[in-house]
Amino acid sequence: MTNSRISGFYNMTLDERRAQLAEALLSPSGAPLTPEDLSAWTTGGLSPEAANHMIENVIGLHSLPLGIALNFQVNGRDVLVPMAIEEPSVVAGASFMAKLARAGGGFTATTTDPLMIGQMQVINVANLHEAKLKLYEHKAELLSEADTIDPVLKKFGGGARDLEVRIIEDSPIGGFLVVHLIYDVRDAMGANAVNTACERLAPRVEAITGGKVHLRILSNLADRRIARARCTIPVKELEFMGADGVRTYAGEEVRDGIIAAYAFAAADPYRAATHNKGIMNGVDAVVIATGNDWRAIEAGAHAYAARSGKYTSLSTWNMGADGNLVGTLEMPMAVGIIGGATKVHPAAQAAVKLMGVKTASELAEIIASVGLAQNMAALRALATEGIQRGHMSLHARQVAIAAGATGDFIEKVAAQMVVEKVVRIDRAEEILKGMK
Ligand code: MEV
């Protein structure tokens, strides 16, 4: 069994952390991390030659820090979560909140079936209502044609599931039809299968409707592929001493502060955008670490947040019956574990292995849990002593590095700036000069 609680991890060297990771992992799959897996993370994993086959005009690689979020328990299973992100405080915030959630039983997460939507825009249709019904009359035939497109997906239980036809009455080009092909993509992200299926069906849709199929592409508003996570934080776990060592925040005060912060995001799109950005700090970091398409996840998340016509919070925070804090998150989660960069990037493969996930749904459940934890970390800080205090020391290190500090000087320059409460590159340069 994996144990996601590794004490003192924060203070270890990089090598010590890697050794701890290998030790903490007795993968449920019986496939513990190999030296190759670990070296995928030390080297960045991707060779320039492999990269050259992935995109065009390659000149090299671009790296990000990879950290491990600790303490996560999702559906009763401990999981060490890899996070690729450049922003300080995110990994620490997720780990700390996972610890608090653990005291309330960890995260409980579910997913819908992995259903993606492919869209066909049918223009130049003489009678939209008649064409719509004709398409429904041919639904079985269209689905069975779409079903043959990906034999591998079919073998693993995926395939075409449904067809829906919408009429757009009014647009800059007048009315047209939109055909939605609902496709179960199992453990794939699914873009290729869905796009291929839409392109394949287009001639038949044209023959049935007498119109012209224009666009054939998946929708990133993947609202049939939802991940849900919830957690309960015992109110006593929320009590804490402020960083000034003087002020203590009672659990009830923190709970109510988090709920009021959520209310702000629920009611105001300006705040909701930032609130959801905090969720995406956690979500994207795992999506990137596993080689998934974070632009697709971002697009889906924000479109889903605006589905009522008013942009709002993706999460909720309320008081449970026993006075504890209860958080929930629901959002589209179109992630895969079998294709694309996840397949070819050794570090992404190692990340999937580290989490011991066997299906895309399991990965989606973990990602939603991390998003919820990250959201709570931000709200807890914002509702108490503010975000800057915790952020400053890590931010100061980045500023120290930017000012040219190396080795021991990084910590020394950063610490001095934090004491002075002046974290600026010009001050970092002065301090560094003085120290040297
Ligand atoms: C910063 O990356 C994320 C936060 O702004 C999120 C939030 O305000 O909830 C701290």
Coordinates of C-alpha atoms and ligand atoms in Angstrom, one line a residue:
M1 CA 0.0 0.0 0.0
T2 CA 1.2 3.5 -0.8
N3 CA 1.5 5.8 2.2
S4 CA 1.0 9.4 1.3
R5 CA 2.2 10.7 4.6
I6 CA 6.0 11.2 4.6
S7 CA 7.1 13.2 7.6
G8 CA 9.8 15.8 7.1
F9 CA 9.6 15.6 3.3
Y10 CA 9.7 19.3 3.1
N11 CA 13.2 19.5 4.7
M12 CA 14.8 16.7 2.7
T13 CA 17.3 17.1 -0.1
L14 CA 16.1 16.2 -3.6
D15 CA 17.9 12.8 -3.5
E16 CA 16.4 12.0 -0.1
R17 CA 12.9 12.9 -1.3
R18 CA 13.3 10.5 -4.3
A19 CA 14.6 7.8 -2.0
Q20 CA 11.6 8.3 0.3
L21 CA 9.3 8.2 -2.6
A22 CA 10.5 4.9 -3.9
E23 CA 10.2 3.5 -0.3
A24 CA 6.8 4.9 0.3
L25 CA 5.5 3.3 -2.8
L26 CA 4.5 -0.3 -2.7
S27 CA 2.4 0.2 -5.8
P28 CA -1.0 -1.6 -5.6
S29 CA -0.3 -2.7 -9.2
G30 CA 2.8 -4.6 -7.9
A31 CA 4.9 -2.3 -10.0
P32 CA 7.0 -0.1 -7.7
L33 CA 8.8 2.9 -9.2
T34 CA 11.9 1.8 -11.1
P35 CA 15.2 3.8 -11.4
E36 CA 14.1 4.7 -14.9
D37 CA 10.9 6.2 -13.5
L38 CA 12.9 8.3 -11.0
S39 CA 15.4 9.3 -13.6
A40 CA 12.5 10.5 -15.9
W41 CA 12.0 13.2 -13.2
T42 CA 15.6 14.0 -12.7
T43 CA 16.3 14.6 -16.4
G44 CA 12.9 16.0 -17.3
G45 CA 12.1 12.8 -19.1
L46 CA 11.6 13.9 -22.6
S47 CA 14.6 13.7 -25.0
P48 CA 14.9 16.5 -27.6
E49 CA 14.6 13.8 -30.3
A50 CA 11.3 12.6 -28.9
A51 CA 10.2 16.2 -28.6
N52 CA 11.1 16.8 -32.3
H53 CA 8.4 14.2 -33.2
M54 CA 5.8 15.8 -31.0
I55 CA 5.5 19.3 -32.4
E56 CA 7.0 21.4 -35.2
N57 CA 10.2 23.5 -35.4
V58 CA 11.6 22.1 -32.1
I59 CA 14.7 23.7 -30.7
G60 CA 14.8 22.2 -27.3
L61 CA 12.8 21.6 -24.1
H62 CA 11.1 23.7 -21.5
S63 CA 11.1 22.5 -17.9
L64 CA 8.9 23.1 -14.8
P65 CA 9.4 22.1 -11.2
L66 CA 7.7 18.8 -10.3
G67 CA 6.7 18.5 -6.6
I68 CA 4.8 15.8 -4.8
A69 CA 1.6 16.6 -2.8
L70 CA 1.4 14.5 0.3
N71 CA -1.3 13.3 2.6
F72 CA -3.9 12.7 -0.1
Q73 CA -6.5 10.0 0.5
V74 CA -9.0 9.6 -2.3
N75 CA -11.9 7.1 -1.9
G76 CA -10.0 5.5 1.0
R77 CA -6.8 5.1 -0.9
D78 CA -3.5 6.9 -0.1
V79 CA -2.0 8.6 -3.2
L80 CA 1.1 10.6 -3.8
V81 CA 0.3 13.3 -6.3
P82 CA 2.8 14.7 -8.8
M83 CA 2.3 18.4 -9.5
A84 CA 4.2 20.3 -12.3
I85 CA 3.9 24.0 -11.5
E86 CA 6.1 27.1 -11.3
E87 CA 4.0 28.9 -8.6
P88 CA 5.2 28.8 -5.0
S89 CA 2.9 27.6 -2.2
V90 CA 0.6 25.5 -4.4
V91 CA 2.2 22.1 -3.5
A92 CA 2.5 23.0 0.2
G93 CA -1.1 24.3 0.2
A94 CA -2.5 21.1 -1.3
S95 CA -0.5 18.9 1.0
F96 CA -1.6 20.8 4.1
M97 CA -5.3 20.8 3.2
A98 CA -5.1 17.1 2.3
K99 CA -3.9 16.5 5.8
L100 CA -6.9 18.4 7.3
A101 CA -9.3 16.6 4.9
R102 CA -7.7 13.3 5.9
A103 CA -8.8 13.9 9.5
G104 CA -12.4 13.9 8.1
G105 CA -12.0 10.7 6.1
G106 CA -10.2 12.2 3.0
F107 CA -11.7 12.9 -0.3
T108 CA -14.7 11.1 -1.8
A109 CA -14.8 11.4 -5.5
T110 CA -16.8 10.0 -8.4
T111 CA -17.0 10.5 -12.2
T112 CA -19.6 10.1 -14.8
D113 CA -18.9 7.7 -17.7
P114 CA -16.1 9.2 -19.9
L115 CA -18.5 10.7 -22.5
M116 CA -17.1 13.3 -24.9
I117 CA -19.2 15.4 -27.3
G118 CA -18.3 15.7 -30.9
Q119 CA -20.0 18.6 -32.8
M120 CA -21.1 18.8 -36.5
Q121 CA -22.3 22.2 -37.7
V122 CA -24.8 21.6 -40.6
I123 CA -25.3 24.7 -42.7
N124 CA -27.4 25.4 -45.9
V125 CA -30.3 23.3 -44.6
A126 CA -33.6 24.1 -46.3
N127 CA -35.9 23.1 -43.4
L128 CA -34.1 22.8 -40.0
H129 CA -37.0 21.1 -38.2
E130 CA -37.5 18.5 -40.8
A131 CA -33.8 17.8 -41.1
K132 CA -33.5 17.4 -37.4
L133 CA -36.2 14.7 -37.3
K134 CA -34.7 12.9 -40.3
L135 CA -31.4 12.7 -38.4
Y136 CA -33.1 11.2 -35.4
E137 CA -34.8 8.7 -37.8
H138 CA -31.3 7.6 -38.9
K139 CA -29.8 7.7 -35.4
A140 CA -29.2 3.9 -35.1
E141 CA -27.4 3.8 -38.4
L142 CA -25.3 6.8 -37.7
L143 CA -24.3 5.5 -34.3
S144 CA -23.4 2.1 -35.6
E145 CA -21.2 3.7 -38.3
A146 CA -19.5 5.9 -35.7
D147 CA -19.0 2.8 -33.5
T148 CA -16.7 1.1 -36.0
I149 CA -14.2 3.9 -36.0
D150 CA -12.0 3.0 -33.2
P151 CA -11.8 -0.8 -32.7
V152 CA -9.4 -0.5 -29.7
L153 CA -11.8 1.8 -27.9
K154 CA -14.6 -0.6 -28.8
K155 CA -12.6 -3.5 -27.4
F156 CA -12.3 -1.7 -24.1
G157 CA -16.0 -0.9 -23.8
G158 CA -16.0 2.5 -25.5
G159 CA -17.9 3.7 -28.6
A160 CA -20.7 5.8 -29.9
R161 CA -23.5 6.2 -27.3
D162 CA -26.0 8.8 -28.5
L163 CA -26.8 11.4 -31.1
E164 CA -28.5 14.7 -30.3
V165 CA -29.6 17.4 -32.7
R166 CA -30.0 21.1 -31.8
I167 CA -31.3 23.9 -33.9
I168 CA -29.5 27.2 -33.7
E169 CA -32.3 29.6 -34.9
D170 CA -30.3 32.7 -35.1
S171 CA -26.7 33.5 -35.7
P172 CA -24.6 35.8 -37.9
I173 CA -25.2 33.4 -40.8
G174 CA -28.8 32.6 -39.9
G175 CA -30.1 29.2 -38.7
F176 CA -28.2 25.9 -38.8
L177 CA -28.2 22.5 -37.1
V178 CA -25.7 21.2 -34.6
V179 CA -25.4 17.5 -34.3
H180 CA -23.8 16.2 -31.1
L181 CA -22.2 12.8 -31.2
I182 CA -21.8 11.4 -27.7
Y183 CA -18.8 9.1 -27.6
D184 CA -17.5 6.9 -24.7
V185 CA -13.8 7.3 -24.9
R186 CA -12.9 5.1 -21.9
D187 CA -9.3 5.8 -20.8
A188 CA -8.4 8.2 -23.7
M189 CA -8.7 12.0 -23.6
G190 CA -10.7 11.2 -26.7
A191 CA -10.2 14.1 -29.0
N192 CA -8.8 12.0 -31.9
A193 CA -11.6 9.4 -31.7
V194 CA -14.3 12.0 -31.5
N195 CA -12.9 14.2 -34.3
T196 CA -12.4 11.1 -36.5
A197 CA -16.0 9.9 -35.9
C198 CA -17.4 13.4 -36.7
E199 CA -15.4 13.5 -40.0
R200 CA -16.5 10.0 -40.9
L201 CA -20.2 10.7 -40.3
A202 CA -20.3 14.0 -42.1
P203 CA -21.1 12.7 -45.7
R204 CA -24.0 10.6 -44.3
V205 CA -25.3 13.6 -42.3
E206 CA -25.1 15.7 -45.5
A207 CA -27.0 13.1 -47.5
I208 CA -29.7 12.9 -44.8
T209 CA -30.2 16.6 -44.2
G210 CA -29.4 18.0 -47.7
G211 CA -27.2 20.5 -46.0
K212 CA -23.4 20.9 -45.8
V213 CA -21.4 19.7 -42.7
H214 CA -19.1 22.6 -42.0
L215 CA -17.2 22.1 -38.7
R216 CA -16.5 18.6 -37.3
I217 CA -14.7 18.9 -33.9
L218 CA -15.1 17.9 -30.3
S219 CA -16.5 20.3 -27.7
N220 CA -14.3 21.2 -24.8
L221 CA -17.4 21.9 -22.7
A222 CA -17.2 18.2 -21.7
D223 CA -20.3 18.4 -19.5
R224 CA -21.0 14.7 -19.9
R225 CA -17.6 13.9 -18.4
I226 CA -17.8 15.3 -15.0
A227 CA -15.5 14.6 -11.9
R228 CA -16.9 15.3 -8.5
A229 CA -15.0 15.5 -5.2
R230 CA -16.1 16.3 -1.7
C231 CA -14.5 16.5 1.7
T232 CA -15.4 17.3 5.3
I233 CA -13.0 19.2 7.5
P234 CA -13.6 18.7 11.3
V235 CA -13.9 22.2 12.6
K236 CA -11.3 21.7 15.3
E237 CA -8.7 20.9 12.5
L238 CA -9.3 24.4 11.2
E239 CA -7.9 26.2 14.3
F240 CA -4.5 27.6 13.8
M241 CA -1.9 30.0 15.1
G242 CA -1.1 32.9 12.8
A243 CA 2.5 33.2 11.4
D244 CA 3.0 36.2 13.7
G245 CA 2.8 33.7 16.6
V246 CA 0.3 35.9 18.5
R247 CA -3.1 35.6 16.8
T248 CA -5.0 32.3 17.1
Y249 CA -7.8 31.6 14.7
A250 CA -10.6 29.5 16.1
G251 CA -11.9 26.7 14.0
E252 CA -15.4 28.2 13.8
E253 CA -13.9 31.5 12.7
V254 CA -11.9 29.9 9.9
R255 CA -14.9 27.8 8.8
D256 CA -17.2 30.8 8.6
G257 CA -14.5 32.8 6.9
I258 CA -14.1 30.1 4.2
I259 CA -17.9 30.0 3.7
A260 CA -18.1 33.8 3.4
A261 CA -15.3 33.7 0.9
Y262 CA -17.1 31.1 -1.1
A263 CA -20.3 33.2 -1.0
F264 CA -18.3 36.0 -2.7
A265 CA -17.3 33.7 -5.6
A266 CA -20.8 32.3 -5.9
A267 CA -22.3 35.8 -6.3
D268 CA -19.6 37.7 -8.2
P269 CA -18.0 36.7 -11.5
Y270 CA -15.0 38.9 -10.8
R271 CA -14.2 37.0 -7.7
A272 CA -15.3 33.6 -9.2
A273 CA -12.6 33.9 -11.9
T274 CA -9.9 34.2 -9.2
H275 CA -11.5 31.6 -7.0
N276 CA -11.6 29.1 -9.9
K277 CA -8.1 30.1 -10.8
G278 CA -7.1 28.8 -7.4
I279 CA -8.9 25.5 -8.1
M280 CA -7.1 25.3 -11.5
N281 CA -3.7 25.8 -9.7
G282 CA -4.2 22.3 -8.3
V283 CA -6.0 20.8 -11.3
D284 CA -3.6 22.0 -14.0
A285 CA -0.5 21.0 -12.1
V286 CA -1.6 17.3 -12.1
V287 CA -2.9 17.6 -15.6
I288 CA 0.5 18.8 -16.8
A289 CA 2.4 16.3 -14.8
T290 CA 0.5 13.5 -16.4
G291 CA 1.0 14.9 -20.0
N292 CA -2.7 15.9 -20.4
D293 CA -4.1 18.8 -22.3
W294 CA -4.5 21.6 -19.8
R295 CA -5.9 24.0 -22.3
A296 CA -8.8 21.6 -22.8
I297 CA -9.3 21.3 -19.1
E298 CA -9.2 25.1 -18.6
A299 CA -11.6 25.7 -21.4
G300 CA -14.0 23.1 -20.1
A301 CA -13.8 24.4 -16.5
H302 CA -14.6 28.0 -17.3
A303 CA -17.3 27.2 -19.8
Y304 CA -18.9 24.9 -17.2
A305 CA -18.6 27.6 -14.6
A306 CA -20.7 29.8 -16.9
R307 CA -23.3 27.2 -17.9
S308 CA -26.2 28.9 -16.1
G309 CA -25.5 32.1 -18.1
K310 CA -23.7 33.7 -15.2
Y311 CA -20.1 32.8 -14.4
T312 CA -19.8 31.4 -10.9
S313 CA -17.8 29.2 -8.5
L314 CA -17.0 25.6 -9.5
S315 CA -16.9 24.6 -5.8
T316 CA -19.1 25.1 -2.8
W317 CA -18.3 25.5 0.9
N318 CA -20.9 25.1 3.6
M319 CA -21.3 24.0 7.2
G320 CA -22.3 20.4 7.7
A321 CA -24.9 19.2 10.2
D322 CA -22.3 18.7 12.9
G323 CA -20.7 22.1 12.5
N324 CA -17.8 20.8 10.3
L325 CA -16.8 22.4 7.0
V326 CA -18.0 20.6 3.9
G327 CA -16.5 21.3 0.5
T328 CA -17.6 20.1 -3.0
L329 CA -16.3 20.5 -6.5
E330 CA -17.8 19.5 -9.8
M331 CA -16.2 20.1 -13.1
P332 CA -15.5 18.6 -16.5
M333 CA -12.4 16.4 -16.5
A334 CA -11.4 15.2 -20.0
V335 CA -8.1 13.5 -19.1
G336 CA -6.7 10.3 -20.4
I337 CA -4.0 7.8 -19.4
I338 CA -3.3 6.0 -22.7
G339 CA -2.6 8.3 -25.6
G340 CA -0.9 11.5 -26.6
A341 CA 1.9 13.0 -24.5
T342 CA 0.8 10.8 -21.6
K343 CA 2.0 7.8 -23.6
V344 CA 5.2 9.2 -25.0
H345 CA 6.5 11.4 -22.2
P346 CA 8.5 9.2 -19.7
A347 CA 7.9 11.6 -16.8
A348 CA 4.1 11.6 -17.5
Q349 CA 4.2 7.8 -17.5
A350 CA 6.0 7.8 -14.2
A351 CA 3.4 10.2 -12.8
V352 CA 0.6 7.9 -13.7
K353 CA 2.4 5.0 -12.2
L354 CA 3.2 6.9 -9.0
M355 CA -0.5 7.5 -8.5
G356 CA -1.3 3.8 -9.2
V357 CA -4.3 4.8 -11.4
K358 CA -5.6 2.2 -13.7
T359 CA -8.3 4.3 -15.4
A360 CA -8.8 7.8 -16.7
S361 CA -11.7 8.1 -14.2
E362 CA -9.5 7.3 -11.3
L363 CA -7.1 10.0 -12.4
A364 CA -10.0 12.5 -12.8
E365 CA -11.1 11.7 -9.3
I366 CA -7.7 12.5 -7.9
I367 CA -7.4 15.7 -9.9
A368 CA -10.8 17.0 -8.7
S369 CA -9.7 16.2 -5.1
V370 CA -6.5 18.2 -5.6
G371 CA -8.5 21.1 -7.1
L372 CA -10.8 21.2 -4.0
A373 CA -7.8 21.0 -1.6
Q374 CA -6.1 23.9 -3.5
N375 CA -9.3 26.0 -3.3
M376 CA -9.5 25.4 0.4
A377 CA -5.8 26.4 0.9
A378 CA -6.4 29.7 -0.9
L379 CA -9.6 30.4 0.9
R380 CA -8.2 29.6 4.4
A381 CA -5.3 32.0 3.8
L382 CA -7.5 34.7 2.3
A383 CA -10.1 34.4 5.1
T384 CA -7.4 34.7 7.8
E385 CA -4.0 36.4 7.6
G386 CA -4.0 37.0 3.8
I387 CA -2.2 35.2 1.0
Q388 CA 1.0 37.2 1.1
R389 CA 2.5 36.0 4.4
G390 CA 2.7 32.4 3.4
H391 CA 3.6 33.3 -0.2
M392 CA 6.4 35.6 0.6
S393 CA 9.1 33.3 1.7
L394 CA 8.8 31.1 -1.3
H395 CA 8.4 34.1 -3.6
A396 CA 11.4 35.7 -2.0
R397 CA 13.5 32.7 -3.0
Q398 CA 12.5 33.2 -6.6
V399 CA 13.3 36.9 -6.4
A400 CA 16.7 36.0 -4.9
I401 CA 17.4 33.6 -7.7
A402 CA 16.4 36.2 -10.3
A403 CA 18.8 38.6 -8.6
G404 CA 21.6 36.2 -9.2
A405 CA 21.8 34.3 -5.9
T406 CA 23.0 30.7 -6.0
G407 CA 23.6 27.9 -3.4
D408 CA 23.3 29.0 0.2
F409 CA 22.8 32.6 -0.8
I410 CA 19.3 31.9 -2.1
E411 CA 18.0 31.1 1.4
K412 CA 20.0 33.9 3.0
V413 CA 18.9 36.6 0.7
A414 CA 15.3 35.4 0.8
A415 CA 15.3 35.3 4.6
Q416 CA 16.7 38.8 4.8
M417 CA 14.0 40.2 2.5
V418 CA 11.2 38.5 4.4
V419 CA 12.5 40.0 7.7
E420 CA 12.6 43.4 6.0
K421 CA 9.2 42.7 4.4
V422 CA 10.7 44.1 1.2
V423 CA 10.7 41.4 -1.5
R424 CA 12.0 43.2 -4.6
I425 CA 14.7 42.4 -7.1
D426 CA 16.6 45.6 -6.5
R427 CA 16.8 44.9 -2.7
A428 CA 17.8 41.3 -3.4
E429 CA 20.7 42.5 -5.6
E430 CA 21.8 44.9 -2.8
I431 CA 21.6 42.2 -0.1
L432 CA 23.5 39.8 -2.3
K433 CA 26.2 42.4 -3.0
G434 CA 26.5 43.1 0.7
M435 CA 26.8 39.4 1.5
K436 CA 29.4 38.7 -1.1
Ligands
MEV1 C1 -3.3 32.5 -6.8 O1 -2.5 31.8 -7.7 C2 -4.6 31.9 -6.5 C3 -5.5 32.7 -5.6 O2 -5.7 34.0 -6.1 C4 -6.9 31.9 -5.5 C5 -8.0 32.7 -4.8 O3 -7.9 33.9 -4.7 O4 -8.9 32.0 -4.3 C6 -4.9 32.8 -4.2

